[in-house]
Short mmCIF file of C-alpha atoms in Angstrom, two decimals:
data_model
loop_
_atom_site.label_atom_id
_atom_site.label_comp_id
_atom_site.label_asym_id
_atom_site.label_seq_id
_atom_site.Cartn_x
_atom_site.Cartn_y
_atom_site.Cartn_z
CA MET A 795 89.10 117.97 131.51
CA LYS A 796 91.50 117.22 134.36
CA GLU A 797 88.70 115.63 136.40
CA LEU A 798 87.64 113.48 133.45
CA CYS A 799 91.21 112.22 133.04
CA LYS A 800 91.34 111.31 136.73
CA LEU A 801 88.28 109.10 136.24
CA ILE A 802 89.80 107.28 133.26
CA VAL A 803 93.49 106.96 134.14
CA PRO A 804 94.27 104.65 137.07
CA ALA A 805 96.21 106.13 139.99
CA LEU A 806 99.81 104.95 139.90
CA GLY A 807 101.26 103.24 142.94
CA ASN A 808 103.67 100.60 144.16
CA ALA A 809 100.99 97.90 144.29
CA LEU A 810 100.44 97.85 140.52
CA HIS A 811 101.92 95.11 138.34
CA LYS A 812 103.01 95.25 134.69
CA GLY A 813 100.04 96.02 132.48
CA GLN A 814 97.65 97.26 135.18
CA ALA A 815 98.14 100.90 134.15
CA GLY A 816 97.22 100.21 130.54
CA LYS A 817 98.12 97.80 127.77
CA ILE A 818 98.39 99.44 124.36
CA GLY A 819 98.74 97.62 121.04
CA ILE A 820 100.13 99.32 117.96
CA VAL A 821 99.63 97.68 114.57
CA GLY A 822 102.14 99.27 112.26
CA GLY A 823 105.69 99.31 111.07
CA SER A 824 107.11 98.15 107.79
CA GLU A 825 110.54 97.82 106.25
CA ASP A 826 110.68 101.50 105.30
CA TYR A 827 108.71 102.98 108.19
CA THR A 828 110.01 101.95 111.59
CA GLY A 829 109.95 105.34 113.31
CA ALA A 830 106.19 105.90 113.33
CA PRO A 831 105.27 102.88 115.50
CA TYR A 832 108.24 103.61 117.76
CA PHE A 833 107.07 107.19 118.38
CA ALA A 834 103.47 106.04 118.96
CA GLY A 835 104.71 103.45 121.46
CA ILE A 836 107.12 105.67 123.32
CA SER A 837 104.42 108.36 123.55
CA ALA A 838 102.04 105.85 125.13
CA LEU A 839 104.71 104.91 127.69
CA ARG A 840 105.40 108.56 128.51
CA LEU A 841 101.69 109.20 129.03
CA GLY A 842 101.44 106.41 131.61
CA ALA A 843 100.78 103.12 129.83
CA ASP A 844 103.14 100.52 131.17
CA LEU A 845 102.87 97.84 128.50
CA VAL A 846 103.14 98.67 124.81
CA LEU A 847 103.15 95.97 122.16
CA ILE A 848 104.08 96.89 118.61
CA MET A 849 102.79 94.36 116.08
CA CYS A 850 104.77 94.92 112.90
CA ALA A 851 106.12 93.37 109.72
CA PRO A 852 109.06 91.02 110.33
CA SER A 853 111.43 93.38 108.50
CA ALA A 854 110.61 96.18 110.97
CA ALA A 855 110.97 94.22 114.21
CA VAL A 856 114.73 94.42 114.77
CA PRO A 857 115.04 98.16 114.05
CA ILE A 858 112.10 98.97 116.35
CA LYS A 859 113.44 96.72 119.12
CA SER A 860 116.81 98.42 118.86
CA TYR A 861 115.28 101.87 119.40
CA CYS A 862 113.88 101.10 122.84
CA PRO A 863 114.00 97.98 125.04
CA ASP A 864 110.90 99.15 126.95
CA LEU A 865 108.66 98.39 123.96
CA MET A 866 107.47 94.87 123.26
CA VAL A 867 107.77 94.06 119.55
CA SER A 868 106.11 91.14 117.83
CA PRO A 869 106.63 90.61 114.08
CA ILE A 870 103.16 89.18 113.40
CA LEU A 871 102.25 91.04 110.22
CA SER A 872 103.06 88.10 107.97
CA GLN A 873 100.95 85.22 106.69
CA GLU A 874 102.75 82.69 108.91
CA LYS A 875 102.33 84.60 112.18
CA SER A 876 99.10 86.59 111.77
CA SER A 877 97.15 84.15 113.97
CA ARG A 878 99.13 85.44 116.97
CA PHE A 879 97.15 88.68 116.73
CA GLU A 880 94.13 86.93 118.24
CA THR A 881 96.07 85.94 121.36
CA TRP A 882 96.94 89.58 122.04
CA ILE A 883 93.69 91.30 121.11
CA GLU A 884 91.87 90.14 124.25
CA LYS A 885 94.67 91.32 126.55
CA LEU A 886 94.94 94.89 125.25
CA ASN A 887 93.00 97.95 126.46
CA CYS A 888 93.51 99.94 123.26
CA ILE A 889 94.77 99.31 119.72
CA VAL A 890 96.21 101.88 117.34
CA PHE A 891 96.19 100.93 113.66
CA GLY A 892 98.37 102.48 111.04
CA PRO A 893 101.61 104.15 112.11
CA GLY A 894 104.18 103.15 109.50
CA LEU A 895 102.18 100.39 107.82
CA GLY A 896 103.42 101.42 104.41
CA ARG A 897 101.95 100.11 101.17
CA ASP A 898 102.96 96.43 101.19
CA LYS A 899 100.06 94.40 99.76
CA GLU A 900 100.59 91.42 102.08
CA VAL A 901 100.59 93.62 105.20
CA LYS A 902 97.46 95.47 104.01
CA HIS A 903 95.69 92.16 103.40
CA ILE A 904 96.58 90.88 106.88
CA VAL A 905 95.46 94.09 108.61
CA PHE A 906 92.17 94.35 106.72
CA THR A 907 91.29 90.69 107.36
CA MET A 908 92.04 90.67 111.10
CA ASP A 909 89.09 89.51 113.20
#
């Protein structure tokens, strides 16, 4: 298993720039559930990813940002801003869907209709 991980995970060094050791997107976070996307994001950082973007509902953005300045937070899970998802999708290496999405009908609709 250790050898497999060495093949997948890039070797860290001083020559790397932000994002070259992994860019992780997390689609989650709602007004009532801000901890789940935070813990998913902070876990990704601790495992070696150096850019984590949490895409959440606008009501969750400020609490999540206040937990950790190392996480990028974008409140795009709303009708007005959902088109911004497309600009990020091509830049990310991995996307996690679900932590803290909650049961809001608008957020569910946006997530299930993402291209």
